[in-house]
Amino acid sequence: MAVEHEEKDREAEFGGDDIAAARDRVEDTSHDEGKVLYEDGFTAKTIIGSLFVGLIMAPGAIYLGLVAGRGLGGAAQWVTIVLFAEIARRSFLPLKRQEIYVLFYVAGGLAALGGNSLAGGPVGGLIWAQYFVQSPQAAAIVTDIPAWWSPGPLSSAVQGRSFFDPGWTAPILVLLITALLERLSWIPAGYILFRATSDVERLPFPLAPVAASGATALAEASTKEDSWRWRIFSTGTTIGLVFGFFYISIPVFTGVVFGTALTLLPIPYLDLMNSTESIMPAAPTGLNMDLGAALVGFVLPFSLVIGTFASSIVCQWGANPILFNMGYLPRWKPSMDTIYTKMAIDFDFWMSANIGIQIAIAIIGLYIVVKGSIEAARGIKDRNRGSWTDVPRGRGDGPNTVKIAVVLWLVATVCYVLLTQRLLPTFPMTLILAYAFLWTPLNSFVSARMYGLTSQDVDFPFLKQVTILKSGYTGIDVWFAPMPLHDYGGLAQRFREVELTGTKFTSILKAEVLMLPILLIGGFMYWQFIWNTSPVPSPQYPYAQKMWPVQAQNQAIWTP
C-alpha cells in the first residue's frame, strides 16, 4: 500500500495526471480495503439519533446562530455521533460506518436550524421577515411588501410575536410549498451533478474525505484497539473544545446570565481598520478569529491556499489604496469599520470586477466540458474518464437512475416556476424560465466542477438583482418572491461523501423523508419560543444585533 502511494505521488509530481493521482489518494485513504462494500445506513439507530438532534441539539443551534452567527453544524453532528457510538459500543451493538455517516448527514441537516437569519432553517426566514418589515431600512417600502412574505409591522402577528396569528397563514403556506419543492429538485439535481463530475470526469473533491474519514474513525474505534484515525480525531476534538470554550461558551453563558454577552475573542472578527486606515486607506483589515477557517486551509490543495492568500494581499491591501488615491472608491470614508469598508469598496469597484472574474470561470468550465464531449463523440478515449453507464454495484443506483432524476427535477422545477408565476402574475415569464432551465443548470454544473477540483464554490454576484432591474419590472414584490434560481454544485460533493463511506444512496433518500417534518416542526416550535421570549434581534444576541442591520441594508438597497 505504501509503495502504491509513493508511485502515485511521484507520478503526480513528475508530469503525471495530477487530478487522477489526487482522486486515487482520496479513495485509498478513505477505506483501507481498497474496495467499497455498500450497505444501508438508515436503521432504527439513526432514526433515534435524528430525533435526539431535532429535540435536543436544534434549540442550541438556533441560539448559537443568533449569538455568534454560526450554527452548531459540526458540534451537533459529531456530539451526536460520538454519544451514540459510545452507547452502542457499550451495548455491544457497535455502529457501522454507514450508520455513522447517515447520522452525521441527518445531524448536519437539522443543525441548519441555526446560523444567521437566512440560514436558520426554513422558519428562520420568517423571523428575518418580521425583523425586516420593522427595520428603519425598510421604512420607505414597508407598505408595498407583499402579505405572502410577511405581515405588516403594526399587525398583531408581528407585534404579538406569534406564528399562530392568521396573518402568518400565507407566508407559512408559501414556505411549506417552497421547502417541499426545493427538496424534490435538489436531490435529483445533486445526483446528476455527482454522476457528471465524479463518475464521468472523476474529479478528486479534496474536502469530501474529511467527513468520510471522521465516520470511519468512529467506526474503527469500536472495533480496533489502535486506530490512527481515532487518534487524529481525538486530538482535533480536544483542540476544538479548548477554542470553543473561549470563543463560544463564555459569550453564551454571560449572555444568558447577565443579558449582555462578554466576548474574549471578537465575533466574527477582530477589526483593525483604525490602526491601518492611515497606511492603507480603503483596505479592509479584519482578522478572522474562527479556528475552523484556519484548519480548512490544511485540507485544501496547497496551490489553492497560496493563490487565495496572494490574491487577497494584492487586491485588498495593494490595489485598494491605489484605487482610492485614483478616485475609484469615493464611498469609502476614514473611520469606517471593516464591514462598511467592504460594502463601500464592493459597490464602487469590486462588484463589477468579481462579475468579470465569474464570467471567466464560467467560460473556462464550459470550454472544458464542450471539449471533453466533442472528444468523446469522436471516439477519443481518456483513461481517466468514466462513463454514464458504469455504476458501482450495490451503491443503490443504476444506469437508468439519471433519467429518473432528470424527470423528477423537471417536474419539481416546473412546479416551482408555476408558484413564482402565481405570486408574480405580471413578471416576465421568459425570465423565470431562463432562471430555472438555463442559468440554474449551467451555474450548478460549473460550481460542481469547482467543488470537484478545489472544494470551493463559485458565485456569479448579483445576477438576480441585475436581471430584475434590466427587465423593467418595477414591483416591490419581486424582491421577496421565491425564484427558481439555485446553485446545486455543493451537493455533488455531498454525494461523493456518501460514496466514500460505502453508504447506499437510498439511505439518503430515506433520511431526507425523515428530516423534512422534523426540520419544519422543530423550527416552528423553537423559533416561536425564542421569539416570544424576547425580540429578535436584541442585546442578548450580539451577532444578530450587529449584523442584521447590515443585511437589512443590503436587501433594501435593491428595492426601487
XYZ file of C-alpha atoms in Angstrom:
560
model
C 0.000 0.000 0.000
C 2.817 2.412 0.925
C 4.649 1.608 -2.312
C 1.494 2.342 -4.301
C 1.107 5.707 -2.583
C 4.725 6.603 -3.372
C 4.245 5.633 -7.007
C 1.150 7.820 -7.317
C 2.766 10.762 -5.551
C 5.812 10.512 -7.807
C 3.598 10.324 -10.899
C 1.714 13.455 -9.843
C 4.943 15.304 -9.092
C 6.819 14.456 -12.276
C 4.362 15.102 -15.051
C 1.649 12.552 -14.293
C -2.040 13.283 -14.174
C -2.490 15.392 -11.024
C -6.278 15.043 -10.900
C -6.233 11.258 -11.314
C -3.490 10.878 -8.699
C -5.350 13.089 -6.245
C -8.529 11.044 -6.667
C -6.635 7.778 -6.176
C -5.121 9.073 -2.933
C -8.562 10.097 -1.697
C -10.001 6.637 -2.342
C -7.015 4.822 -0.841
C -7.079 6.816 2.400
C -10.865 6.693 2.796
C -11.103 2.929 3.072
C -8.200 0.609 3.761
C -9.681 -2.365 1.967
C -9.350 -0.640 -1.409
C -12.831 -1.787 -2.467
C -16.069 -0.328 -1.111
C -18.850 -2.559 0.205
C -22.072 -0.553 0.111
C -24.578 -1.030 2.925
C -27.794 0.640 4.067
C -27.120 3.173 6.824
C -30.718 4.123 7.600
C -31.669 1.981 10.588
C -33.561 2.275 13.872
C -30.374 3.651 15.457
C -30.204 6.558 13.020
C -33.904 7.300 13.496
C -33.397 7.603 17.265
C -30.335 9.787 16.673
C -32.312 12.030 14.337
C -34.992 12.583 16.964
C -32.295 13.377 19.512
C -30.825 16.073 17.271
C -34.234 17.534 16.465
C -35.314 17.739 20.108
C -32.050 18.497 21.939
C -29.468 19.978 19.575
C -31.695 22.181 17.383
C -32.517 24.777 20.104
C -28.824 25.228 20.797
C -28.146 25.629 17.088
C -30.720 28.423 16.826
C -29.445 30.239 19.906
C -25.807 29.925 18.864
C -26.625 31.314 15.450
C -28.134 34.444 16.982
C -25.219 34.886 19.407
C -22.238 34.025 17.208
C -23.572 33.890 13.645
C -22.934 30.210 13.199
C -24.905 27.074 13.814
C -23.995 24.010 15.810
C -23.233 22.321 12.477
C -20.102 20.347 13.331
C -20.832 20.200 17.060
C -24.336 18.814 16.567
C -23.039 16.262 14.094
C -20.037 14.991 15.990
C -21.508 15.197 19.508
C -24.467 13.144 18.346
C -22.261 10.613 16.609
C -19.790 10.232 19.493
C -22.612 9.882 22.008
C -24.486 7.239 20.064
C -21.285 5.403 19.073
C -20.316 5.087 22.749
C -23.792 3.970 23.810
C -23.887 1.417 21.002
C -20.387 0.140 21.791
C -21.172 -0.346 25.481
C -24.388 -2.109 24.475
C -22.324 -4.460 22.265
C -24.125 -3.057 19.222
C -21.419 -1.002 17.501
C -22.484 1.390 14.764
C -21.438 0.638 11.222
C -19.616 3.277 9.240
C -22.703 3.686 7.074
C -24.948 4.259 10.097
C -22.489 6.800 11.481
C -22.429 8.752 8.247
C -26.238 8.802 7.865
C -26.433 10.087 11.445
C -23.810 12.683 10.535
C -25.818 13.669 7.454
C -29.102 13.998 9.357
C -27.484 15.935 12.211
C -25.955 18.381 9.741
C -29.288 19.000 8.056
C -31.176 19.526 11.305
C -28.425 21.720 12.733
C -29.171 24.106 9.857
C -31.955 25.410 12.083
C -29.248 27.676 13.498
C -26.975 30.135 11.731
C -27.740 33.642 10.603
C -31.098 34.989 9.538
C -31.094 33.376 6.114
C -29.502 30.074 7.190
C -31.649 29.387 10.230
C -33.708 26.727 8.542
C -36.932 27.477 6.656
C -38.618 29.068 9.676
C -35.613 31.327 10.254
C -36.656 33.156 7.096
C -39.923 34.155 8.774
C -38.040 35.547 11.771
C -35.917 37.551 9.361
C -39.052 38.811 7.605
C -40.600 40.140 10.834
C -37.357 41.963 11.631
C -37.004 43.441 8.156
C -40.515 44.911 7.995
C -39.848 46.656 11.333
C -36.337 47.855 10.458
C -35.571 51.504 9.576
C -34.053 50.304 6.298
C -37.470 49.083 5.088
C -39.471 52.120 6.210
C -39.809 53.551 2.683
C -41.154 50.322 1.127
C -42.894 48.557 4.008
C -46.400 49.276 2.721
C -45.559 47.555 -0.585
C -44.079 44.373 0.921
C -46.463 41.517 -0.033
C -48.553 39.888 2.673
C -47.486 36.426 1.499
C -43.920 37.260 2.614
C -44.632 38.890 5.993
C -47.468 40.613 7.847
C -47.159 44.370 8.312
C -45.031 45.812 11.141
C -48.079 47.069 13.050
C -50.106 43.875 12.659
C -50.943 41.681 15.637
C -48.964 38.856 14.018
C -45.728 40.839 14.326
C -46.420 42.892 17.425
C -47.744 39.849 19.286
C -44.725 37.777 18.170
C -46.803 34.702 17.383
C -46.859 32.382 14.370
C -50.362 31.290 15.389
C -51.831 34.604 14.249
C -53.839 34.366 10.958
C -51.536 36.995 9.458
C -48.846 34.317 9.085
C -51.058 31.883 7.128
C -49.934 32.958 3.638
C -46.182 33.246 4.464
C -46.201 29.828 6.140
C -48.040 28.247 3.198
C -45.503 29.658 0.736
C -42.694 28.453 2.989
C -44.046 24.886 3.151
C -44.518 24.651 -0.615
C -41.060 26.013 -1.411
C -39.405 23.759 1.190
C -41.006 20.695 -0.396
C -40.237 21.721 -3.991
C -36.642 22.579 -3.175
C -36.147 19.142 -1.598
C -37.680 17.466 -4.642
C -35.412 19.414 -7.001
C -32.044 19.481 -5.272
C -31.818 15.762 -4.516
C -32.047 14.652 -8.185
C -30.028 17.674 -9.345
C -27.237 16.890 -6.887
C -27.184 13.268 -8.019
C -26.944 14.225 -11.711
C -24.072 16.626 -10.997
C -22.315 13.955 -8.945
C -22.534 11.494 -11.805
C -21.162 14.079 -14.231
C -18.245 15.293 -12.117
C -17.349 12.229 -10.063
C -18.307 9.147 -12.081
C -17.610 10.600 -15.534
C -14.920 13.261 -15.016
C -13.530 11.562 -11.886
C -12.634 14.794 -10.111
C -10.968 14.420 -6.670
C -13.244 16.514 -4.347
C -10.471 17.377 -1.821
C -12.731 18.024 1.205
C -15.051 15.060 0.704
C -12.775 12.626 2.621
C -12.979 14.754 5.794
C -16.469 13.625 6.774
C -15.815 10.148 5.389
C -12.647 9.766 7.467
C -14.406 11.024 10.598
C -17.140 8.408 10.240
C -14.503 5.751 9.562
C -12.529 6.803 12.650
C -15.533 6.393 14.929
C -16.410 3.041 13.385
C -12.838 1.829 13.845
C -12.801 2.983 17.481
C -15.452 0.368 18.232
C -13.646 -2.495 16.524
C -9.911 -1.709 16.673
C -7.741 -1.157 19.717
C -5.333 1.155 17.924
C -6.549 3.359 15.087
C -4.566 6.295 13.684
C -7.794 7.912 12.527
C -9.176 7.832 16.071
C -6.012 9.426 17.495
C -6.212 12.278 14.996
C -9.942 12.672 15.586
C -9.449 12.857 19.370
C -6.640 15.401 19.087
C -8.705 17.659 16.868
C -11.698 17.358 19.182
C -9.632 18.480 22.172
C -8.281 21.488 20.302
C -11.800 22.432 19.257
C -13.122 22.131 22.810
C -10.477 24.486 24.189
C -11.031 27.035 21.433
C -14.821 26.773 21.646
C -14.760 27.488 25.382
C -13.246 30.930 24.833
C -14.899 31.744 21.506
C -18.450 30.461 22.097
C -19.093 29.237 25.647
C -18.195 32.426 27.504
C -20.354 34.718 25.285
C -23.289 32.290 25.532
C -23.026 31.932 29.323
C -22.646 35.652 30.013
C -25.458 36.466 27.571
C -27.837 34.183 29.440
C -26.806 35.253 32.960
C -26.137 38.973 32.526
C -28.184 39.817 29.429
C -25.086 41.069 27.561
C -22.537 38.694 26.061
C -18.859 39.016 27.055
C -16.613 38.202 24.088
C -12.949 37.459 24.792
C -12.359 36.782 21.103
C -14.110 39.258 18.809
C -17.093 37.845 16.896
C -16.997 37.441 13.937
C -13.509 39.001 13.568
C -11.037 41.480 15.020
C -11.479 44.880 13.352
C -8.105 46.589 12.735
C -9.276 49.397 10.464
C -8.498 52.155 12.987
C -4.854 51.067 13.068
C -4.318 50.603 9.343
C -6.535 53.108 7.524
C -3.847 55.832 7.571
C -1.347 53.465 5.925
C -3.702 51.508 3.683
C -6.814 53.587 3.038
C -9.905 51.673 1.923
C -8.198 48.339 2.646
C -10.391 46.169 4.916
C -8.246 44.665 7.651
C -10.221 42.256 9.798
C -8.668 39.176 11.378
C -10.972 36.156 11.379
C -10.837 34.618 14.860
C -12.546 31.362 13.884
C -10.112 28.448 14.190
C -12.185 26.383 11.785
C -11.391 28.722 8.902
C -7.660 28.204 9.501
C -7.939 24.418 9.786
C -9.714 24.182 6.419
C -6.520 25.541 4.874
C -4.671 22.391 5.954
C -7.023 20.248 3.867
C -7.325 22.306 0.691
C -4.719 21.941 -2.056
C -1.587 23.936 -1.239
C -1.660 25.825 -4.537
C -5.226 26.971 -3.822
C -4.290 28.244 -0.351
C -1.266 30.135 -1.652
C -3.246 31.598 -4.544
C -6.060 32.768 -2.264
C -3.627 34.357 0.166
C -1.646 36.108 -2.567
C -4.758 37.434 -4.316
C -6.140 38.752 -1.006
C -2.924 40.623 -0.237
C -2.554 42.025 -3.747
C -6.199 43.012 -4.281
C -7.273 44.130 -0.808
C -4.102 45.575 0.686
C -2.302 46.517 -2.510
C -4.920 47.561 -5.038
C -7.478 49.264 -2.762
C -5.181 52.105 -1.563
C -4.172 52.735 -5.178
C -7.789 52.717 -6.358
C -8.737 55.092 -3.539
C -5.972 57.566 -4.408
C -7.082 57.413 -8.040
C -10.645 58.290 -7.040
C -12.269 54.942 -7.871
C -13.519 54.335 -4.306
C -15.431 57.547 -3.489
C -17.838 55.963 -0.978
C -15.124 54.990 1.481
C -14.516 57.461 4.306
C -11.993 57.392 7.160
C -13.238 55.879 10.440
C -15.375 53.285 8.610
C -15.115 49.820 10.177
C -14.299 46.683 8.193
C -17.933 45.827 7.460
C -18.851 49.161 5.925
C -15.468 49.432 4.223
C -16.130 46.141 2.446
C -19.614 47.296 1.433
C -18.285 50.605 0.079
C -15.402 49.220 -1.979
C -17.517 46.361 -3.338
C -20.172 48.778 -4.539
C -17.631 51.160 -6.078
C -15.338 48.669 -7.814
C -15.083 45.041 -6.738
C -18.673 44.112 -7.517
C -18.125 44.667 -11.221
C -14.654 43.132 -11.107
C -16.000 39.971 -9.481
C -18.674 39.692 -12.158
C -15.940 39.640 -14.796
C -13.985 37.006 -12.866
C -17.012 34.741 -12.548
C -17.761 35.100 -16.261
C -14.191 33.982 -16.995
C -14.564 30.956 -14.704
C -17.839 30.020 -16.386
C -16.298 30.286 -19.861
C -13.325 28.109 -18.865
C -15.612 25.484 -17.345
C -17.842 25.386 -20.408
C -14.829 25.102 -22.688
C -13.559 22.059 -20.798
C -16.979 20.388 -20.843
C -17.588 21.019 -24.539
C -14.061 19.908 -25.416
C -14.487 16.654 -23.488
C -17.880 15.974 -25.100
C -16.507 16.502 -28.611
C -13.577 14.189 -27.928
C -15.914 11.512 -26.547
C -18.152 11.807 -29.629
C -15.118 11.335 -31.868
C -14.136 8.187 -30.010
C -11.096 9.705 -28.334
C -10.775 7.738 -25.083
C -9.312 9.074 -21.881
C -8.167 6.524 -19.307
C -9.037 8.976 -16.533
C -12.662 9.443 -17.590
C -15.593 7.252 -16.617
C -18.918 6.516 -18.271
C -22.566 7.305 -17.566
C -23.380 3.613 -17.869
C -20.740 2.346 -15.425
C -22.290 2.333 -11.943
C -20.622 0.629 -8.947
C -22.511 -2.462 -7.927
C -24.591 -2.144 -4.783
C -24.390 1.658 -4.493
C -28.160 1.988 -4.687
C -28.429 3.460 -8.176
C -28.220 2.162 -11.704
C -27.619 3.235 -15.319
C -31.229 4.470 -15.654
C -31.284 6.375 -12.373
C -30.027 9.509 -14.114
C -33.073 9.510 -16.396
C -35.397 9.202 -13.394
C -33.533 12.033 -11.664
C -33.889 14.279 -14.713
C -37.671 13.680 -14.814
C -38.046 14.405 -11.082
C -36.006 17.593 -11.375
C -38.055 18.770 -14.363
C -41.363 18.156 -12.573
C -40.242 19.917 -9.388
C -38.793 22.832 -11.353
C -41.978 23.277 -13.397
C -43.995 23.405 -10.165
C -41.566 25.957 -8.747
C -41.946 28.094 -11.880
C -45.731 27.953 -11.576
C -45.534 29.005 -7.920
C -43.356 32.003 -8.792
C -45.654 32.998 -11.632
C -48.661 32.712 -9.297
C -47.041 35.093 -6.807
C -45.802 37.450 -9.546
C -48.503 37.334 -12.255
C -47.139 40.325 -14.223
C -43.435 39.452 -14.007
C -41.846 38.358 -17.345
C -42.331 34.595 -17.656
C -39.370 34.274 -20.009
C -37.009 35.449 -17.275
C -38.418 32.945 -14.776
C -37.937 30.162 -17.333
C -34.388 31.338 -18.021
C -33.610 31.205 -14.288
C -34.984 27.682 -13.959
C -33.919 25.907 -17.138
C -30.895 27.851 -18.371
C -28.920 29.533 -15.614
C -29.534 27.100 -12.750
C -28.234 24.017 -14.642
C -25.349 25.977 -16.156
C -24.207 27.620 -12.943
C -24.705 24.435 -10.918
C -22.514 22.441 -13.257
C -19.700 24.997 -13.172
C -19.991 25.143 -9.388
C -19.915 21.335 -9.118
C -16.690 21.237 -11.129
C -15.161 23.828 -8.816
C -16.101 21.679 -5.817
C -14.632 18.679 -7.565
C -11.320 20.427 -8.176
C -10.954 22.703 -5.150
C -13.949 22.086 -2.816
C -14.716 25.807 -3.200
C -17.890 27.173 -4.720
C -18.271 29.746 -7.459
C -20.736 32.586 -7.310
C -21.998 34.909 -10.002
C -22.709 38.024 -7.923
C -25.965 39.963 -8.215
C -27.284 38.046 -11.216
C -30.828 38.139 -9.856
C -30.642 41.837 -8.992
C -29.195 42.902 -12.334
C -31.613 40.857 -14.450
C -34.646 42.084 -12.499
C -33.581 45.722 -12.860
C -32.955 45.239 -16.583
C -36.320 43.543 -17.062
C -38.112 46.830 -16.393
C -40.347 45.331 -13.719
C -40.991 47.941 -11.012
C -42.955 45.981 -8.410
C -41.526 45.553 -4.918
C -42.908 42.020 -4.578
C -40.324 40.533 -6.943
C -37.566 41.086 -4.357
C -39.324 38.812 -1.864
C -40.682 36.061 -4.106
C -39.055 32.616 -4.270
C -37.198 32.368 -7.563
C -36.148 29.130 -9.321
C -32.570 30.363 -9.219
C -30.362 27.831 -7.434
C -26.826 26.520 -7.201
C -26.757 22.764 -6.648
C -22.993 22.408 -7.125
C -22.153 21.671 -3.486
C -24.481 18.675 -3.486
C -22.153 16.803 -5.821
C -19.593 16.783 -3.009
C -22.212 15.523 -0.562
C -22.945 12.510 -2.777
C -19.205 11.921 -3.059
C -19.008 11.743 0.742
C -21.823 9.195 0.746
C -19.940 7.096 -1.786
C -16.645 7.215 0.121
C -18.287 5.862 3.273
C -19.831 2.936 1.418
C -23.374 4.129 2.131
C -26.177 3.254 -0.258
C -27.736 6.288 -1.887
C -31.184 5.026 -0.920
C -30.208 5.668 2.712
C -30.004 9.387 1.993
C -33.439 9.420 0.389
C -34.944 7.800 3.489
C -33.099 10.266 5.711
C -34.480 13.229 3.757
C -38.040 11.955 4.177
C -37.460 11.850 7.943
C -35.657 15.200 8.139
C -38.224 17.450 6.480
C -41.023 17.126 9.077
C -38.510 17.341 11.946
C -36.963 20.430 10.378
C -40.308 22.193 9.972
C -41.959 21.161 13.235
C -38.839 21.757 15.299
C -38.225 25.054 13.556
C -41.671 26.431 14.333
C -41.582 25.185 17.897
C -38.182 26.528 18.887
C -38.226 29.769 16.885
C -41.636 30.567 18.365
C -40.318 30.064 21.900
C -37.231 32.231 21.338
C -39.169 34.961 19.533
C -41.907 35.013 22.173
C -39.317 35.283 24.962
C -37.620 38.408 23.603
C -37.456 40.398 20.349
C -35.075 39.157 17.674
C -32.555 40.719 17.437
C -31.836 42.182 20.894
C -28.769 42.736 23.147
C -28.979 39.064 24.130
C -27.918 38.138 20.597
C -24.729 40.115 19.761
C -24.210 38.727 16.268
C -27.791 39.347 15.167
C -27.837 42.803 16.716
C -24.645 43.761 14.890
C -25.069 42.039 11.528
C -28.797 42.010 10.825
C -28.946 45.780 10.212
C -26.180 45.336 7.640
C -28.104 42.531 5.943
C -31.259 44.638 6.005
C -29.381 47.475 4.334
C -28.078 45.103 1.675
C -31.603 43.853 0.968
C -33.256 47.269 0.997
C -30.692 48.840 -1.325
C -32.003 46.852 -4.304
C -35.668 47.741 -3.921
C -36.636 50.719 -6.100
